[in-house]
PDB file of C-alpha atoms in Angstrom:
ATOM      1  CA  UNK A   1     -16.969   9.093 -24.918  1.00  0.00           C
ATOM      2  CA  UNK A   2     -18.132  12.597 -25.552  1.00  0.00           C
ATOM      3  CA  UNK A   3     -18.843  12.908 -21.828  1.00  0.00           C
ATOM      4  CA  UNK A   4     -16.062  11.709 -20.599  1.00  0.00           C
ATOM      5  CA  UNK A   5     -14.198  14.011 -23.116  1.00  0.00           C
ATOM      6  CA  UNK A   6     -15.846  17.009 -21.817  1.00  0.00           C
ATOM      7  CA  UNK A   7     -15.144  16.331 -18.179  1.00  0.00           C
ATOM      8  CA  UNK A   8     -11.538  16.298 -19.032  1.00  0.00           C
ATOM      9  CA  UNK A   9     -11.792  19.390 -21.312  1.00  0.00           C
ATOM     10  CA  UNK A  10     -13.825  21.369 -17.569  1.00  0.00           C
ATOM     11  CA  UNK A  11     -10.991  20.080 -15.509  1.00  0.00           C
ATOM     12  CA  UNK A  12      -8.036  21.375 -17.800  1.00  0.00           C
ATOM     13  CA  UNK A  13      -9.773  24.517 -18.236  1.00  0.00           C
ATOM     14  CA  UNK A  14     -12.069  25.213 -15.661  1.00  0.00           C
ATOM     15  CA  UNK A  15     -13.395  28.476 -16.882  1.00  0.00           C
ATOM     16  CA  UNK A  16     -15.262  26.442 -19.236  1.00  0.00           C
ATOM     17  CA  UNK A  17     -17.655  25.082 -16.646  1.00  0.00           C
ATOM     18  CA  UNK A  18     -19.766  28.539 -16.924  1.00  0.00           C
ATOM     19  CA  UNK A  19     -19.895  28.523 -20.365  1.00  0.00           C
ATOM     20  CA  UNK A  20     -20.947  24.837 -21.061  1.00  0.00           C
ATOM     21  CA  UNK A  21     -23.502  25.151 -18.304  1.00  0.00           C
ATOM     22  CA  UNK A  22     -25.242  27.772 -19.402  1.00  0.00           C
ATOM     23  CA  UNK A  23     -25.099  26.367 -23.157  1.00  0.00           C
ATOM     24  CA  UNK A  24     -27.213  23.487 -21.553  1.00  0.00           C
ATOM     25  CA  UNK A  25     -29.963  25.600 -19.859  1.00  0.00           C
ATOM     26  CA  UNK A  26     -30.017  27.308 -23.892  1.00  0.00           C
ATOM     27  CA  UNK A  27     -30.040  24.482 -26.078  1.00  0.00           C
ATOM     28  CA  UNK A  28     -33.769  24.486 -25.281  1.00  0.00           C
ATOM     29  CA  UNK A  29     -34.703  27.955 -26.181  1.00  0.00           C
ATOM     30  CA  UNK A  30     -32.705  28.132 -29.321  1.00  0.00           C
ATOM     31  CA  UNK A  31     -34.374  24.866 -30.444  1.00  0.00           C
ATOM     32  CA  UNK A  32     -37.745  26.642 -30.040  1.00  0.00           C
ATOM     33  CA  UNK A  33     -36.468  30.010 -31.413  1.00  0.00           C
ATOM     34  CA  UNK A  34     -35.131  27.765 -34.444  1.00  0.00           C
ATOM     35  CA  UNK A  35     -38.490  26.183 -35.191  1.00  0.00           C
ATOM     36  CA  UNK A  36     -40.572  29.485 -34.987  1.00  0.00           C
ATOM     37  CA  UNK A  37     -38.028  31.071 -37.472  1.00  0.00           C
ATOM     38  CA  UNK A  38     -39.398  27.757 -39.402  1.00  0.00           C
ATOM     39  CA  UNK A  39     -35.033  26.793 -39.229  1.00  0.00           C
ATOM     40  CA  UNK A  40     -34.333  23.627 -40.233  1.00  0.00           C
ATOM     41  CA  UNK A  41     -31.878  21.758 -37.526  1.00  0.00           C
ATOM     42  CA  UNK A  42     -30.715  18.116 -36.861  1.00  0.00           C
ATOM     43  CA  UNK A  43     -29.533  16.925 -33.182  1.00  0.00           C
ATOM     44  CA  UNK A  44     -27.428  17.482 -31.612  1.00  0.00           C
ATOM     45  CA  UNK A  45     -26.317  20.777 -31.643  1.00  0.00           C
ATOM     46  CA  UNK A  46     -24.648  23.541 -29.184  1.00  0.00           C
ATOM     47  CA  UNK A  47     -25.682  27.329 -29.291  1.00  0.00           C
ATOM     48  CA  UNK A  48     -23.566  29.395 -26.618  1.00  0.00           C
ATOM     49  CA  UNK A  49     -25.927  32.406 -26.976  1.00  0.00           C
ATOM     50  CA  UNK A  50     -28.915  32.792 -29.724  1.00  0.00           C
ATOM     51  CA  UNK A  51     -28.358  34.087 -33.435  1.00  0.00           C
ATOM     52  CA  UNK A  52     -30.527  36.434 -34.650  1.00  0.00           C
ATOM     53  CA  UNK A  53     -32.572  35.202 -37.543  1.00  0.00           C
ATOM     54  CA  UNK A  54     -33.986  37.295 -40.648  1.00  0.00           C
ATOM     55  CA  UNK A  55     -35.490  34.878 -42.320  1.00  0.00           C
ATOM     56  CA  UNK A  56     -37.541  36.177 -45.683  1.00  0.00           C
ATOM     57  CA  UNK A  57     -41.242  34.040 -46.513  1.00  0.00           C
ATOM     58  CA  UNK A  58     -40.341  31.271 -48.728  1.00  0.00           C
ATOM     59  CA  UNK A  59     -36.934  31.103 -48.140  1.00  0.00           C
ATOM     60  CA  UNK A  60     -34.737  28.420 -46.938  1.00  0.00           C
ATOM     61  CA  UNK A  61     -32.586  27.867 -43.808  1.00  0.00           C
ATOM     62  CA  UNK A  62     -31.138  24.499 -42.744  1.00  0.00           C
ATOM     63  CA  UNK A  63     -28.379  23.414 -40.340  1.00  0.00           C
ATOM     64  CA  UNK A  64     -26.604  20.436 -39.934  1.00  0.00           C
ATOM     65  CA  UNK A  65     -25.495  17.797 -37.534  1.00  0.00           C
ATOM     66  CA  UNK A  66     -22.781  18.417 -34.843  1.00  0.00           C
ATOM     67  CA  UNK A  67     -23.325  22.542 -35.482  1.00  0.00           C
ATOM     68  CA  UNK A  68     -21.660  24.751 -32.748  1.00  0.00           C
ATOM     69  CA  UNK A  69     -22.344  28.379 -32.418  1.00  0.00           C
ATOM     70  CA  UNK A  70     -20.568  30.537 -30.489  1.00  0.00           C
ATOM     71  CA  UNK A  71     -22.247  34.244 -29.584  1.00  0.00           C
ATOM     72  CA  UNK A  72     -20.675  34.671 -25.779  1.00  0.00           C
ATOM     73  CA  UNK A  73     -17.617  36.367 -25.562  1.00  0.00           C
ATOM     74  CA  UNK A  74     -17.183  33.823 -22.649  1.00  0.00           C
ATOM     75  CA  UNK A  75     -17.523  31.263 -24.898  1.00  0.00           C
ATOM     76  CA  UNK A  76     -15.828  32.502 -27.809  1.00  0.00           C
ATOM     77  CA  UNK A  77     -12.211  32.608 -28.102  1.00  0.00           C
ATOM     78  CA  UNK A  78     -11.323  32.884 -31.798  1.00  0.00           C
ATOM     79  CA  UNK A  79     -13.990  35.761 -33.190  1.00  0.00           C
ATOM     80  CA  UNK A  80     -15.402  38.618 -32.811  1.00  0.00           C
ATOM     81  CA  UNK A  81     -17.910  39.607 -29.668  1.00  0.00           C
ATOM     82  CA  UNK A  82     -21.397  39.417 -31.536  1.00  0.00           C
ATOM     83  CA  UNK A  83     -23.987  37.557 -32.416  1.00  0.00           C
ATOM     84  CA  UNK A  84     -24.141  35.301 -35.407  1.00  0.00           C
ATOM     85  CA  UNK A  85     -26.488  36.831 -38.112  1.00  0.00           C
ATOM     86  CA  UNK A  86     -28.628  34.416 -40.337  1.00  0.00           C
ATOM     87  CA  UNK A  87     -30.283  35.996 -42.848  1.00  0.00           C
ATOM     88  CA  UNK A  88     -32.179  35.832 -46.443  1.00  0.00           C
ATOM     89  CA  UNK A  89     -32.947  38.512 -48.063  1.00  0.00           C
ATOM     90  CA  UNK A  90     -35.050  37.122 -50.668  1.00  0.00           C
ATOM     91  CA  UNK A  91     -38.344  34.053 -51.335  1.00  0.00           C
ATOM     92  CA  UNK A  92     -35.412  32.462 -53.040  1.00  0.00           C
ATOM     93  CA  UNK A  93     -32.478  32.751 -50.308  1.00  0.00           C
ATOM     94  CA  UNK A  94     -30.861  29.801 -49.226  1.00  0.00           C
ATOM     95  CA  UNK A  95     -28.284  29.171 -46.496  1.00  0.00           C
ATOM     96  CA  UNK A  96     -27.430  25.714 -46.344  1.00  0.00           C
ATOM     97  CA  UNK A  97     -24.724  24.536 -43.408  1.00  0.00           C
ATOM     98  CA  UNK A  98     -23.711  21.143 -44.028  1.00  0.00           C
ATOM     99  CA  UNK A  99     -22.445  18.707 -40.972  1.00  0.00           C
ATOM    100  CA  UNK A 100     -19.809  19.704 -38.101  1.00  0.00           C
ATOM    101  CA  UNK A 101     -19.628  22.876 -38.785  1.00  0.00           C
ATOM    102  CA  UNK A 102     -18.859  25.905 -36.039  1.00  0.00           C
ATOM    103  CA  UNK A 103     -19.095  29.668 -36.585  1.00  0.00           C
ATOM    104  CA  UNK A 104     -18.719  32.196 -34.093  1.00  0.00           C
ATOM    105  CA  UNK A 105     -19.311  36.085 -34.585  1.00  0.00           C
ATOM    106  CA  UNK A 106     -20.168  35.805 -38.083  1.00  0.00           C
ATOM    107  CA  UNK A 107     -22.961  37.630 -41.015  1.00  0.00           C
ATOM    108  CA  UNK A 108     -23.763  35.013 -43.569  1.00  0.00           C
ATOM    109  CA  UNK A 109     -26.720  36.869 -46.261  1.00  0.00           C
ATOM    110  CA  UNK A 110     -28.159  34.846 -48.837  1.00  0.00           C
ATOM    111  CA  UNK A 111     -30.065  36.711 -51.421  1.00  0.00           C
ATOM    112  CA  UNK A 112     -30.061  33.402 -53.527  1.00  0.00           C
ATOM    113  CA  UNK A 113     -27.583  30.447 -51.931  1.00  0.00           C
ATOM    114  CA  UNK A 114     -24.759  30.407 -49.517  1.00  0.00           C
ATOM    115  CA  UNK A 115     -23.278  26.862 -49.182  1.00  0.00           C
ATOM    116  CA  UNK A 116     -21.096  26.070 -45.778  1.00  0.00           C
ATOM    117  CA  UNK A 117     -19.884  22.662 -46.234  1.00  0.00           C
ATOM    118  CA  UNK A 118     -19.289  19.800 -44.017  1.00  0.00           C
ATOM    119  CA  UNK A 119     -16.247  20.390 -41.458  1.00  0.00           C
ATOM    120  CA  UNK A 120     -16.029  24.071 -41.692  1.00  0.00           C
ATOM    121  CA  UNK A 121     -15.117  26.056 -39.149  1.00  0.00           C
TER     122      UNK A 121
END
C-alpha cells in the first residue's frame, strides 16, 4: 500500500521523483553513518540528506520507527535549508525520538534529555 501510495504521490507531483530517488541511493550511507556515530535506529526510515552528529562518549542517541528527515532544500518544503543537528553535549545527554516522527532543518542539544514523542512533526 505504501508503494502504491508513493507512485501516486510521483505522478501528482512529479518533482518529487528526484528527491525520493536519491533518498533511496542514501538510506544506505546514513544507516552506516548512524551506526559509527554508535545511533540507535529502527527500520524503516527515510533521510533526504545526512544530519550531522555530535555525539559525546557515553551518551545516548536513539530514533524511532517510521523517522523522516529532511536536509535537501529539494526535499524540504516546510523548514529551513540546513542540515539537522544531533547533538549531546554531555556522558549523560540523551535525545530520545519516539515513533513517526519527521524533522527537517532543525538543532536539537541535549546536555541531559530531550524527549520527541511519537507523531511529532
Amino acid at each position: 500500500m505504501a508503494k502504491i501510495n508513493l507512485i501516486l504521490e510521483v505522478i501528482n507531483k512529479p518533482w518529487l521523483l528526484v528527491s525520493e530517488l536519491k533518498m533511496i541511493f542514501v538510506l544506505p550511507f546514513a544507516y552506516v553513518y548512524l551506526l559509527l556515530n554508535r545511533v540507535g535506529i529502527k527500520f524503516p526510515f527515510k533521510f533526504y540528506g545526512l544530519p550531522r552528529v555530535q555525539r559525546h562518549k557515553g551518551s545516548q542517541i536513539t530514533i524511532g520507527q517510521n523517522f523522516e528527515n529532511r536536509n535537501w532544500a529539494s526535499a524540504n518544503f516546510i523548514s529551513s535549508h540546513q542540515r539537522t543537528v544531533l547533538a549531546t553535549n554531555s556522558p549523560v545527554g540523551k535525545i530520545l525520538i519516539g515513533n513517526n516522527v519527521g524533522i527537517s532543518g532543525s538543532n536539537i542539544v541535549s546536555e541531559t534529555e530531550v524527549t520527541v514523542g511519537d507523531s511529532t512533526i
